[in-house]
Amino acid sequence: MNALAARRRHPAAIALLLVLGLALVGAAYSLFAPKPAQAAATAVSADAINEGRQLFLSNCASCHGLSAEGTKSGPTLIGVGAASVDFQVGTGRMPLSAPNVQAPRGERVMYDEKQIAAMAAYVASLAPGPAIPDEKVSSGEGGDAALGGELFRVNCAMCHNVSGAGGALTRGKYAPPVQGVEGKYIVEAMLTGPQSMPVFDDKNINEEGKASIVNYLKTFESQPNVGGMNLGNLGPVSEGLFIWIFGLALMIGTAFWLGQKAA
Amino acid sequence: MSDKGLPATFENPGLPPHIHRAADDDPRAAKRAERQVAALFTLSIIGTLGFIVSYFAVPNDTTVFIPFIGKTILLNILLGVTLAVSLLGIGFGAVHWAKTLMSDEEVIEERHPIASSDEDRAKAVGILNAGAEQAQLKRRPILKATGATAMGLFALPLGVQLAGSMGNPTKALEESKETIWDVPEGGKPIRLVRDVERTPIKASDVAIGSVFHILPETIKDSKHVLADKAKAAVLLMRLHPSSFANDSLGEKAKSWGYEGIVAYSKICTHVGCPVGLYEQQTHHLLCPCHQSTFDVTRDCNVIFGPAKRALPQLKITVDDEGYLVAPQGFAEPVGPSYWERKK
């Protein structure tokens, strides 16, 4: 004990202590941290399916049919999978507030996580479909931002804009912005192809590619605006509007001032 | 209209009476204007010094949050603002000086004839003639002829390079019809590979409603990857076979595809942008540049926008291992129209 006490002011002591503390915290976290992805994927209880069915009947069946077979007002949900339910309800797109060319992202989500999971379990029980993606993929950790950037530019950028700011499609439809969207919903959208979006399943872009795309978007979001105000990253439209309104106004104002006689 | 009441000649009304400015009459106003101009120049000096100080003092990776802009690089903001203050201070100061203190009395400056006097002109001609005489231009016409020819021909190499850089016009037309999808006589069909990963694709991997961005497998041997890719980029889509239109165009599209998988050139027939916005429910393919819209269910015929021709379809099938292959190149040139084109 004396030897330890004598060395407590050693320069390396503080570094050693830090490393020990970090290791301890990490170990404790991995022991106690909840594991939602695996838990949901493996243990879907009959109760959850039943609860999901009740929620479905009272909230979704008017459009999607009593056994999710689809009606004139809504498509069938047989085989769309848990990922589709989690995406549509989790982002507030469903329940649809009003019929329109496409369902907009909702201001508020109508159900809590447990209810969404129950509905997802019910729809997944009807027929096999894409499951809610693994935390490993949707977090984007371990993905390669450079590869993700290349994949994004080839596969996604023509609709969602190279910086993920979104863009217009035909007849009032649009590709929504993907900046600030949870990785889980980005991967679910790729898996299920909601609305106008095509499907990019794991056979097309594999899990590593998907994680890389999420990683790229998160990296992009965390980067500062090097050039100052980015005007929504929309390119020539917003930049042109800005310069026509503010730049031209400044020049006209200056010309007016130049031509005016001083008092 | 009668000319009654109009005077025979108009009098020159002359200049309106000059109105003095505040600074012309009031020494206190003049002093105030002087102080304002000096303040603007001082602001410019501060801006310039601020620029130099921030250039050296602020690291180029420090970020700062600024309202309406968000997280941004502090150094860039400082350099921009100080440079603006530095330049605008000089500009506004000079204009304010001119407007308030410099004389603004109207002055009439009479024009003088532009031509020089006859005497000067005769003298100039004399100098030129004397120079020509001394150079012996008139006595030695061969020097005059060869010198002028050399000067005239000197411009030709520039013109030759310019014309040469445009390529052979007849050969260029033939080359525009070739892509690296072309299979030589009796050659092996070319596999379709993913654009980024360059991995081949099994027909069973393509789900209905999905889109693959495709390059030919031959891209790996390409010596001019970008130039070849610009002509060979292909979009692969899978539709439910019942989604195709029930007419000759729909039938053609289906028969050139494989079980509802169809491949089309991604190069717009308008001005060559990559067509890539596929709406999987309407089966419309949209070009991001000028909104040309192609109907995939009817062989990518144009249904909206400035494009004049349908997108060329790439005929595909599967090989023994189930991978998608193209047994032949495009049947028509890809990309924008040009004037030699009949269709």
Coordinates of C-alpha atoms in Angstrom, one line a residue:
Chain A
M1 CA 0.0 0.0 0.0
N2 CA 2.9 2.3 0.8
A3 CA 4.4 1.7 -2.7
L4 CA 1.1 2.6 -4.3
A5 CA 0.7 5.7 -2.2
A6 CA 4.3 6.8 -3.0
R7 CA 3.6 6.5 -6.7
R8 CA 0.2 8.3 -6.7
R9 CA 1.8 11.5 -7.9
H10 CA 3.6 9.8 -10.8
P11 CA 2.9 11.5 -14.2
A12 CA 1.4 8.3 -15.6
A13 CA -1.0 7.8 -12.7
I14 CA -3.7 10.2 -14.0
A15 CA -3.6 8.6 -17.5
L16 CA -3.8 5.1 -16.0
L17 CA -6.7 6.2 -13.8
L18 CA -8.5 7.6 -16.9
V19 CA -8.1 4.4 -18.9
L20 CA -9.3 2.3 -16.0
G21 CA -12.4 4.6 -15.5
L22 CA -13.3 4.5 -19.2
A23 CA -13.0 0.7 -19.3
L24 CA -15.2 0.4 -16.3
V25 CA -17.9 2.7 -17.6
G26 CA -17.8 0.9 -21.0
A27 CA -18.1 -2.5 -19.4
A28 CA -21.0 -1.4 -17.2
Y29 CA -22.8 0.2 -20.1
S30 CA -22.6 -2.9 -22.2
L31 CA -24.1 -4.9 -19.3
F32 CA -27.0 -2.6 -18.5
A33 CA -27.7 -1.0 -21.9
P34 CA -31.1 -1.9 -23.4
K35 CA -31.0 -3.9 -26.6
P36 CA -34.2 -2.9 -28.4
A37 CA -33.4 -4.2 -31.8
Q38 CA -32.7 -7.8 -30.9
A39 CA -35.5 -7.9 -28.3
A40 CA -38.1 -6.7 -30.8
A41 CA -36.8 -9.0 -33.5
T42 CA -36.7 -12.2 -31.6
A43 CA -39.5 -12.0 -29.1
V44 CA -42.7 -11.0 -30.8
S45 CA -45.3 -12.2 -28.5
A46 CA -48.8 -13.2 -29.4
D47 CA -50.0 -10.5 -27.1
A48 CA -48.2 -7.8 -29.2
I49 CA -49.8 -9.2 -32.4
N50 CA -53.2 -9.2 -30.8
E51 CA -52.8 -5.6 -29.5
G52 CA -51.5 -4.6 -32.9
R53 CA -54.6 -6.1 -34.5
Q54 CA -56.9 -4.2 -32.2
L55 CA -55.1 -0.9 -33.0
F56 CA -55.2 -1.8 -36.7
L57 CA -58.9 -2.5 -36.7
S58 CA -59.8 0.7 -34.9
N59 CA -57.3 3.0 -36.8
C60 CA -56.2 1.6 -40.1
A61 CA -58.9 -0.8 -41.3
S62 CA -61.2 1.9 -42.8
C63 CA -58.7 2.4 -45.6
H64 CA -56.6 -0.7 -45.6
G65 CA -59.5 -3.2 -45.1
L66 CA -60.5 -5.3 -42.2
S67 CA -57.9 -8.0 -42.9
A68 CA -55.4 -5.5 -44.4
E69 CA -56.4 -6.7 -47.9
G70 CA -56.6 -3.1 -49.2
T71 CA -59.6 -1.0 -50.4
K72 CA -60.1 1.7 -53.0
S73 CA -58.7 4.2 -50.6
G74 CA -55.7 2.3 -49.4
P75 CA -53.2 -0.3 -50.6
T76 CA -53.0 -3.8 -49.1
L77 CA -50.6 -4.2 -46.2
I78 CA -50.1 -7.9 -46.7
G79 CA -46.3 -8.5 -47.2
V80 CA -45.2 -4.9 -46.7
G81 CA -43.4 -6.0 -43.5
A82 CA -42.7 -4.4 -40.1
A83 CA -40.3 -1.9 -41.6
S84 CA -43.0 -0.3 -43.7
V85 CA -45.3 0.2 -40.6
D86 CA -42.5 1.5 -38.5
F87 CA -41.6 4.0 -41.3
Q88 CA -45.1 5.2 -42.2
V89 CA -46.4 5.5 -38.6
G90 CA -43.1 6.3 -36.9
T91 CA -42.6 9.4 -39.2
G92 CA -46.2 10.5 -38.8
R93 CA -47.1 9.9 -42.5
M94 CA -49.8 7.4 -41.3
P95 CA -52.6 7.8 -40.4
L96 CA -53.1 10.0 -43.4
S97 CA -54.5 13.4 -42.3
A98 CA -56.1 14.1 -45.7
P99 CA -56.0 12.5 -49.1
N100 CA -53.3 14.1 -51.3
V101 CA -50.8 13.3 -54.0
Q102 CA -48.5 12.0 -51.3
A103 CA -48.4 11.5 -47.5
P104 CA -46.3 14.3 -46.0
R105 CA -44.1 13.7 -43.0
G106 CA -46.3 14.3 -39.9
E107 CA -45.8 17.1 -37.5
R108 CA -46.5 14.7 -34.7
V109 CA -46.5 11.0 -34.3
M110 CA -49.9 9.6 -33.3
Y111 CA -48.8 6.5 -31.4
D112 CA -46.1 5.6 -28.9
E113 CA -43.2 3.2 -29.7
K114 CA -45.0 0.3 -28.1
Q115 CA -48.1 0.8 -30.1
I116 CA -46.1 1.2 -33.3
A117 CA -44.2 -2.0 -32.5
A118 CA -47.5 -3.9 -31.9
M119 CA -49.0 -2.7 -35.2
A120 CA -45.7 -3.6 -37.0
A121 CA -45.8 -7.1 -35.4
Y122 CA -49.4 -7.6 -36.5
V123 CA -48.6 -6.6 -40.2
A124 CA -45.4 -8.7 -40.1
S125 CA -47.5 -11.7 -39.0
L126 CA -49.7 -11.5 -42.1
A127 CA -47.0 -12.3 -44.5
P128 CA -43.2 -12.1 -44.6
G129 CA -41.8 -8.7 -45.5
P130 CA -38.8 -6.4 -44.7
A131 CA -38.1 -6.4 -40.9
I132 CA -37.1 -3.3 -38.9
P133 CA -33.4 -2.9 -39.7
D134 CA -30.7 -3.8 -37.3
E135 CA -29.3 -1.1 -35.0
K136 CA -25.9 -1.8 -36.5
V137 CA -27.1 -0.7 -40.0
S138 CA -29.4 2.1 -39.1
S139 CA -26.9 3.8 -36.8
G140 CA -24.5 4.1 -39.6
E141 CA -21.6 3.3 -37.3
G142 CA -18.9 1.2 -39.0
G143 CA -20.1 2.5 -42.4
D144 CA -17.6 4.3 -44.7
A145 CA -18.7 7.9 -45.4
A146 CA -16.7 8.0 -48.7
L147 CA -18.4 4.8 -50.0
G148 CA -21.7 6.1 -48.7
G149 CA -21.2 9.4 -50.5
E150 CA -20.6 7.6 -53.8
L151 CA -23.6 5.3 -53.3
F152 CA -25.7 8.3 -52.4
R153 CA -24.7 10.3 -55.4
V154 CA -25.3 7.4 -57.8
N155 CA -28.6 6.1 -56.3
C156 CA -30.2 8.8 -54.3
A157 CA -29.0 12.3 -55.2
M158 CA -31.0 12.7 -58.4
C159 CA -34.2 12.8 -56.3
H160 CA -33.1 13.7 -52.8
N161 CA -30.4 16.3 -53.9
V162 CA -26.7 15.8 -53.5
S163 CA -26.9 17.2 -49.9
G164 CA -30.1 15.4 -49.0
A165 CA -32.2 18.6 -49.2
G166 CA -35.0 16.9 -51.2
G167 CA -36.5 17.9 -54.5
A168 CA -39.5 18.0 -56.8
L169 CA -41.1 15.1 -58.8
T170 CA -44.1 15.3 -61.1
R171 CA -47.5 16.6 -60.4
G172 CA -46.9 17.9 -56.9
K173 CA -45.1 14.8 -55.7
Y174 CA -41.7 15.3 -54.2
A175 CA -38.7 13.6 -52.7
P176 CA -38.6 14.7 -49.0
P177 CA -35.4 16.0 -47.4
V178 CA -33.3 13.3 -45.7
Q179 CA -31.3 15.7 -43.6
G180 CA -32.0 15.3 -39.9
V181 CA -33.9 12.1 -40.5
E182 CA -33.2 9.2 -38.1
G183 CA -31.0 6.6 -39.7
K184 CA -33.6 3.9 -38.9
Y185 CA -36.2 5.6 -41.1
I186 CA -33.7 6.2 -44.0
V187 CA -32.9 2.5 -44.1
E188 CA -36.6 1.5 -43.8
A189 CA -37.4 3.8 -46.7
M190 CA -34.7 2.1 -48.8
L191 CA -36.0 -1.4 -47.8
T192 CA -39.7 -0.7 -48.5
G193 CA -39.8 1.9 -51.2
P194 CA -42.6 4.1 -49.8
Q195 CA -44.8 6.0 -52.2
S196 CA -43.0 7.1 -55.3
M197 CA -39.6 5.8 -54.1
P198 CA -38.2 2.7 -55.7
V199 CA -37.1 -0.2 -53.5
F200 CA -33.4 -0.5 -52.6
D201 CA -33.3 -3.8 -50.8
D202 CA -30.3 -5.6 -49.4
K203 CA -29.8 -7.4 -52.8
N204 CA -29.4 -4.0 -54.4
I205 CA -27.4 -2.1 -51.8
N206 CA -26.1 -4.4 -49.2
E207 CA -26.1 -3.7 -45.4
E208 CA -22.6 -2.3 -45.5
G209 CA -23.7 0.1 -48.3
K210 CA -26.8 1.2 -46.3
A211 CA -24.8 1.8 -43.2
S212 CA -22.3 3.8 -45.3
I213 CA -25.1 6.0 -46.7
V214 CA -26.4 6.7 -43.2
N215 CA -22.9 7.5 -42.1
Y216 CA -22.4 9.8 -45.1
L217 CA -25.6 11.7 -44.3
K218 CA -24.7 12.0 -40.6
T219 CA -21.2 13.2 -41.5
F220 CA -22.7 15.7 -43.9
E221 CA -25.1 17.0 -41.2
S222 CA -22.3 17.4 -38.6
Q223 CA -20.1 19.5 -40.9
P224 CA -20.2 23.3 -40.7
N225 CA -21.4 25.4 -43.5
V226 CA -18.0 26.3 -44.9
G227 CA -19.4 28.9 -47.4
G228 CA -21.7 30.7 -44.9
M229 CA -25.4 30.6 -45.4
N230 CA -26.3 27.5 -47.4
L231 CA -29.8 28.7 -48.4
G232 CA -31.2 25.2 -47.9
N233 CA -28.6 23.6 -50.1
L234 CA -31.1 23.8 -53.0
G235 CA -28.6 25.1 -55.6
P236 CA -29.4 27.7 -58.2
V237 CA -33.1 28.2 -57.4
S238 CA -32.7 29.6 -53.8
E239 CA -29.3 31.2 -54.6
G240 CA -30.8 32.9 -57.7
L241 CA -33.8 34.1 -55.7
F242 CA -31.5 35.4 -53.0
I243 CA -29.3 37.4 -55.3
W244 CA -32.2 38.7 -57.3
I245 CA -33.9 40.0 -54.2
F246 CA -31.1 41.1 -52.0
G247 CA -28.2 41.6 -54.4
L248 CA -30.2 43.5 -56.9
A249 CA -31.9 45.6 -54.2
L250 CA -28.5 46.5 -52.8
M251 CA -27.2 47.6 -56.3
I252 CA -30.4 49.6 -57.1
G253 CA -30.2 51.3 -53.7
T254 CA -26.5 52.2 -54.2
A255 CA -27.2 53.5 -57.7
F256 CA -30.1 55.6 -56.3
W257 CA -27.8 57.0 -53.6
L258 CA -25.1 57.8 -56.1
G259 CA -27.5 59.8 -58.3
Q260 CA -29.1 61.7 -55.5
K261 CA -27.9 65.3 -54.7
A262 CA -26.6 65.7 -51.2
A263 CA -28.8 67.7 -48.9
Chain B
M1 CA -53.0 69.8 -84.6
S2 CA -52.4 73.4 -85.5
D3 CA -49.1 75.0 -84.9
K4 CA -50.9 78.0 -83.5
G5 CA -49.4 79.2 -80.2
L6 CA -46.0 77.6 -80.9
P7 CA -43.1 80.0 -81.0
A8 CA -41.1 80.3 -84.2
T9 CA -37.9 79.2 -82.5
F10 CA -37.3 77.6 -79.1
E11 CA -35.1 79.5 -76.7
N12 CA -32.3 77.6 -75.0
P13 CA -33.6 77.3 -71.5
G14 CA -30.0 77.1 -70.1
L15 CA -29.1 75.3 -66.9
P16 CA -31.4 75.3 -63.9
P17 CA -30.2 77.6 -61.1
H18 CA -27.5 75.9 -59.0
I19 CA -28.7 74.9 -55.5
H20 CA -26.1 74.9 -52.8
R21 CA -25.7 71.9 -50.5
A22 CA -25.7 72.3 -46.7
A23 CA -22.0 71.7 -46.6
D24 CA -21.4 74.5 -49.1
D25 CA -22.9 77.2 -47.0
D26 CA -22.7 75.9 -43.4
P27 CA -19.1 75.3 -42.1
R28 CA -20.6 73.1 -39.3
A29 CA -22.3 70.9 -41.9
A30 CA -19.0 70.7 -43.9
K31 CA -17.1 69.8 -40.7
R32 CA -19.7 67.1 -40.0
A33 CA -19.4 65.7 -43.5
E34 CA -15.6 65.7 -43.2
R35 CA -15.9 63.7 -40.0
Q36 CA -18.2 61.2 -41.6
V37 CA -15.9 60.6 -44.5
A38 CA -12.9 60.3 -42.1
A39 CA -15.0 57.8 -40.0
L40 CA -15.7 55.7 -43.1
F41 CA -12.0 55.6 -44.1
T42 CA -11.1 54.7 -40.5
L43 CA -13.6 51.9 -40.6
S44 CA -11.9 50.6 -43.7
I45 CA -8.5 50.8 -42.0
I46 CA -9.9 48.8 -39.0
G47 CA -11.4 46.3 -41.4
T48 CA -8.1 45.8 -43.2
L49 CA -6.2 45.4 -40.0
G50 CA -8.9 43.1 -38.7
F51 CA -8.5 40.9 -41.8
I52 CA -4.8 40.6 -41.3
V53 CA -5.2 39.9 -37.6
S54 CA -7.9 37.2 -38.0
Y55 CA -5.9 35.6 -40.9
F56 CA -3.1 34.9 -38.6
A57 CA -4.8 34.6 -35.2
V58 CA -7.9 32.5 -35.9
P59 CA -7.4 28.8 -36.7
N60 CA -9.2 27.6 -39.8
D61 CA -11.1 24.8 -38.1
T62 CA -12.8 26.8 -35.3
T63 CA -16.6 26.6 -35.8
V64 CA -19.1 29.1 -34.4
F65 CA -22.9 29.2 -34.4
I66 CA -24.4 32.2 -36.1
P67 CA -28.2 32.7 -36.3
F68 CA -29.8 32.2 -39.8
I69 CA -26.5 30.5 -40.9
G70 CA -26.0 27.8 -38.4
K71 CA -22.7 26.2 -37.6
T72 CA -20.0 27.7 -39.7
I73 CA -16.2 28.3 -39.9
L74 CA -15.3 31.3 -37.8
L75 CA -12.3 32.2 -39.9
N76 CA -14.3 32.4 -43.2
I77 CA -16.9 34.7 -41.6
L78 CA -14.3 37.0 -40.1
L79 CA -12.3 37.2 -43.4
G80 CA -15.5 38.0 -45.3
V81 CA -16.9 40.6 -43.0
T82 CA -13.6 42.4 -42.4
L83 CA -12.8 42.5 -46.2
A84 CA -16.3 43.8 -46.8
V85 CA -15.8 46.5 -44.2
S86 CA -12.4 47.3 -45.7
L87 CA -13.6 47.7 -49.3
L88 CA -17.0 49.3 -48.5
G89 CA -15.4 51.8 -46.1
I90 CA -13.3 53.1 -49.0
G91 CA -16.1 53.1 -51.5
F92 CA -18.8 54.7 -49.3
G93 CA -16.2 57.2 -48.0
A94 CA -15.2 58.3 -51.5
V95 CA -18.8 58.6 -52.7
H96 CA -19.8 60.5 -49.6
W97 CA -16.8 62.8 -50.0
A98 CA -17.7 63.5 -53.6
K99 CA -21.3 64.1 -52.8
T100 CA -20.9 66.4 -49.8
L101 CA -17.6 68.3 -50.1
M102 CA -16.2 68.1 -53.6
S103 CA -17.5 70.9 -55.9
D104 CA -20.8 70.1 -57.6
E105 CA -21.0 73.3 -59.7
E106 CA -22.2 72.6 -63.2
V107 CA -19.4 73.1 -65.7
I108 CA -19.7 73.2 -69.5
E109 CA -16.8 71.7 -71.4
E110 CA -16.9 72.7 -75.1
R111 CA -15.9 70.0 -77.7
H112 CA -13.1 70.6 -80.0
P113 CA -12.6 69.0 -83.5
I114 CA -11.2 65.4 -83.3
A115 CA -9.0 65.6 -86.4
S116 CA -5.5 67.0 -86.1
S117 CA -4.5 70.1 -88.1
D118 CA -3.6 69.6 -91.8
E119 CA 0.0 70.6 -91.0
D120 CA 0.4 67.8 -88.4
R121 CA -1.2 65.2 -90.8
A122 CA 1.1 66.1 -93.7
K123 CA 4.1 65.8 -91.3
A124 CA 3.0 62.3 -90.2
V125 CA 2.6 61.1 -93.8
G126 CA 6.1 62.5 -94.5
I127 CA 7.6 60.5 -91.6
L128 CA 6.0 57.3 -92.8
N129 CA 7.2 57.8 -96.4
A130 CA 10.7 58.6 -95.2
G131 CA 10.7 55.4 -93.1
A132 CA 9.5 53.2 -96.1
E133 CA 12.2 54.9 -98.2
Q134 CA 14.9 54.1 -95.7
A135 CA 13.8 50.5 -95.3
Q136 CA 14.1 50.2 -99.1
L137 CA 10.6 48.8 -99.4
K138 CA 10.0 50.2 -102.9
R139 CA 13.4 49.0 -104.3
R140 CA 13.2 45.5 -102.9
P141 CA 9.6 44.2 -103.6
I142 CA 10.6 40.6 -102.8
L143 CA 11.1 41.5 -99.2
K144 CA 7.7 43.2 -99.1
A145 CA 6.1 40.0 -100.6
T146 CA 7.8 37.4 -98.5
G147 CA 7.5 39.5 -95.3
A148 CA 3.7 40.0 -95.8
T149 CA 3.2 36.3 -96.6
A150 CA 5.1 35.2 -93.5
M151 CA 3.0 37.5 -91.3
G152 CA -0.2 36.2 -92.9
L153 CA 0.7 32.5 -92.6
F154 CA 1.8 32.9 -89.0
A155 CA -1.8 32.7 -87.8
L156 CA -2.5 29.4 -89.5
P157 CA -1.0 27.0 -86.8
L158 CA -3.5 28.4 -84.3
G159 CA -6.4 27.8 -86.7
V160 CA -5.2 24.3 -87.6
Q161 CA -5.1 23.4 -83.9
L162 CA -8.6 24.7 -83.3
A163 CA -10.0 22.8 -86.2
G164 CA -8.1 19.7 -85.3
S165 CA -9.4 19.7 -81.7
M166 CA -12.9 19.3 -83.0
G167 CA -12.0 15.9 -84.4
N168 CA -12.9 14.2 -87.6
P169 CA -16.5 15.2 -88.3
T170 CA -17.4 12.0 -90.3
K171 CA -15.7 9.7 -87.9
A172 CA -17.2 11.5 -84.8
L173 CA -20.7 10.6 -86.2
E174 CA -19.8 6.9 -86.3
E175 CA -18.2 7.0 -82.9
S176 CA -21.3 8.5 -81.4
K177 CA -23.1 5.3 -82.3
E178 CA -20.7 3.2 -80.4
T179 CA -20.7 2.4 -76.6
I180 CA -18.8 -0.1 -74.6
W181 CA -22.0 -2.2 -74.6
D182 CA -21.3 -3.2 -78.2
V183 CA -20.5 -6.9 -78.5
P184 CA -18.2 -7.9 -81.4
E185 CA -19.5 -10.5 -83.9
G186 CA -19.7 -13.9 -82.1
G187 CA -18.5 -12.3 -78.8
K188 CA -19.7 -13.1 -75.3
P189 CA -22.7 -11.2 -73.9
I190 CA -21.6 -8.4 -71.4
R191 CA -22.7 -8.7 -67.8
L192 CA -24.6 -5.9 -66.1
V193 CA -22.8 -4.6 -63.0
R194 CA -23.7 -2.2 -60.2
D195 CA -22.4 1.3 -60.8
V196 CA -20.5 1.8 -57.6
E197 CA -19.6 -1.8 -56.4
R198 CA -19.2 -3.2 -60.0
T199 CA -20.7 -6.5 -58.9
P200 CA -22.8 -8.6 -61.3
I201 CA -26.6 -8.9 -60.7
K202 CA -28.7 -12.0 -60.7
A203 CA -32.2 -11.6 -62.2
S204 CA -33.6 -13.0 -59.0
D205 CA -32.0 -10.2 -56.9
V206 CA -34.1 -7.5 -58.6
A207 CA -37.3 -7.0 -56.7
I208 CA -40.3 -5.5 -58.3
G209 CA -40.3 -1.7 -57.9
S210 CA -36.5 -1.5 -57.5
V211 CA -34.0 0.5 -59.5
F212 CA -30.4 -0.5 -60.2
H213 CA -27.8 1.9 -61.6
I214 CA -25.8 -0.1 -64.1
L215 CA -22.6 -0.1 -66.0
P216 CA -21.2 -2.8 -68.4
E217 CA -18.7 -5.2 -67.0
T218 CA -16.3 -4.0 -69.7
I219 CA -15.9 -0.7 -67.8
K220 CA -13.1 -2.4 -65.9
D221 CA -11.0 -2.5 -69.1
S222 CA -11.9 1.0 -70.1
K223 CA -9.0 3.4 -70.7
H224 CA -11.3 6.5 -70.6
V225 CA -13.6 5.6 -67.8
L226 CA -15.5 8.9 -67.6
A227 CA -15.9 9.2 -71.3
D228 CA -17.1 5.6 -71.7
K229 CA -19.4 5.8 -68.6
A230 CA -21.0 9.0 -69.9
K231 CA -22.4 7.0 -72.8
A232 CA -22.8 3.6 -71.2
A233 CA -24.7 4.4 -68.0
V234 CA -27.9 2.4 -67.8
L235 CA -30.9 2.4 -65.5
L236 CA -32.5 -1.0 -64.7
M237 CA -36.0 -1.3 -63.3
R238 CA -38.3 -4.2 -62.5
L239 CA -42.0 -3.7 -63.1
H240 CA -44.8 -6.3 -62.7
P241 CA -45.2 -7.7 -66.2
S242 CA -48.9 -6.7 -66.1
S243 CA -47.9 -3.0 -65.6
F244 CA -46.6 -2.7 -69.2
A245 CA -49.0 -1.0 -71.6
N246 CA -51.1 -3.4 -73.7
D247 CA -49.8 -2.1 -77.1
S248 CA -46.9 -2.7 -79.4
L249 CA -44.6 -0.4 -77.4
G250 CA -45.4 -2.1 -74.2
E251 CA -44.9 -5.5 -75.8
K252 CA -41.5 -4.4 -77.3
A253 CA -40.3 -3.1 -74.0
K254 CA -41.3 -6.4 -72.3
S255 CA -39.7 -8.6 -75.0
W256 CA -36.4 -6.8 -74.8
G257 CA -36.4 -7.2 -71.1
Y258 CA -36.4 -10.2 -68.8
E259 CA -39.5 -11.1 -66.8
G260 CA -40.4 -7.4 -66.3
I261 CA -36.8 -6.3 -65.8
V262 CA -36.0 -3.6 -68.3
A263 CA -32.8 -1.6 -69.0
Y264 CA -32.7 1.9 -70.6
S265 CA -29.9 4.3 -71.4
K266 CA -29.7 6.9 -68.6
I267 CA -28.6 9.6 -71.0
C268 CA -31.4 12.0 -71.7
T269 CA -32.3 12.4 -75.4
H270 CA -32.7 16.1 -74.9
V271 CA -29.2 17.4 -73.9
G272 CA -27.7 14.3 -72.2
C273 CA -28.4 14.7 -68.4
P274 CA -28.6 11.5 -66.4
V275 CA -32.3 10.5 -66.3
G276 CA -32.7 8.9 -62.9
L277 CA -35.8 10.0 -61.0
Y278 CA -38.0 6.9 -61.2
E279 CA -41.5 7.0 -59.7
Q280 CA -42.2 3.4 -58.9
Q281 CA -46.0 3.8 -58.7
T282 CA -46.6 5.8 -61.9
H283 CA -43.6 4.2 -63.7
H284 CA -42.6 7.7 -64.9
L285 CA -38.9 8.4 -65.4
L286 CA -38.0 12.0 -65.0
C287 CA -34.9 13.9 -66.1
P288 CA -33.7 16.3 -63.3
C289 CA -32.5 19.0 -65.7
H290 CA -35.6 20.0 -67.8
Q291 CA -38.3 17.6 -66.5
S292 CA -38.5 15.5 -69.6
T293 CA -40.7 12.6 -68.5
F294 CA -40.6 9.1 -70.0
D295 CA -43.2 6.4 -69.6
V296 CA -41.5 3.1 -68.7
T297 CA -44.6 1.1 -69.4
R298 CA -44.6 2.3 -73.0
D299 CA -40.9 1.8 -74.0
C300 CA -39.8 5.1 -72.3
N301 CA -41.7 7.2 -74.8
V302 CA -41.7 10.9 -74.0
I303 CA -44.9 12.1 -72.3
F304 CA -43.7 15.5 -71.1
G305 CA -40.8 18.0 -71.6
P306 CA -38.4 19.0 -74.2
A307 CA -36.9 15.5 -75.1
K308 CA -37.9 14.5 -78.6
R309 CA -37.1 10.7 -78.7
A310 CA -37.7 7.8 -76.4
L311 CA -34.8 6.6 -74.3
P312 CA -32.9 3.8 -76.2
Q313 CA -33.5 0.4 -74.6
L314 CA -30.8 -2.1 -73.9
K315 CA -31.8 -5.7 -74.8
I316 CA -31.1 -7.9 -71.8
T317 CA -31.3 -11.6 -70.9
V318 CA -29.7 -14.0 -68.4
D319 CA -26.6 -16.2 -68.7
D320 CA -26.2 -19.8 -67.5
E321 CA -25.5 -18.7 -64.0
G322 CA -28.6 -16.5 -63.8
Y323 CA -26.7 -13.1 -64.1
L324 CA -28.2 -10.4 -66.2
V325 CA -26.3 -9.9 -69.5
A326 CA -26.7 -7.7 -72.6
P327 CA -26.2 -9.8 -75.8
Q328 CA -25.9 -6.7 -78.0
G329 CA -25.2 -3.0 -77.7
F330 CA -27.8 -0.3 -78.1
A331 CA -29.8 -0.5 -81.4
E332 CA -29.6 3.3 -81.8
P333 CA -27.2 6.1 -80.7
V334 CA -27.7 7.1 -77.1
G335 CA -27.9 10.7 -75.9
P336 CA -29.0 14.0 -77.4
S337 CA -30.2 14.4 -81.0
Y338 CA -27.8 15.9 -83.6
W339 CA -28.6 17.3 -87.0
E340 CA -27.4 14.3 -89.1
R341 CA -29.9 12.0 -87.3
K342 CA -32.9 11.0 -89.4
K343 CA -35.1 10.0 -86.4

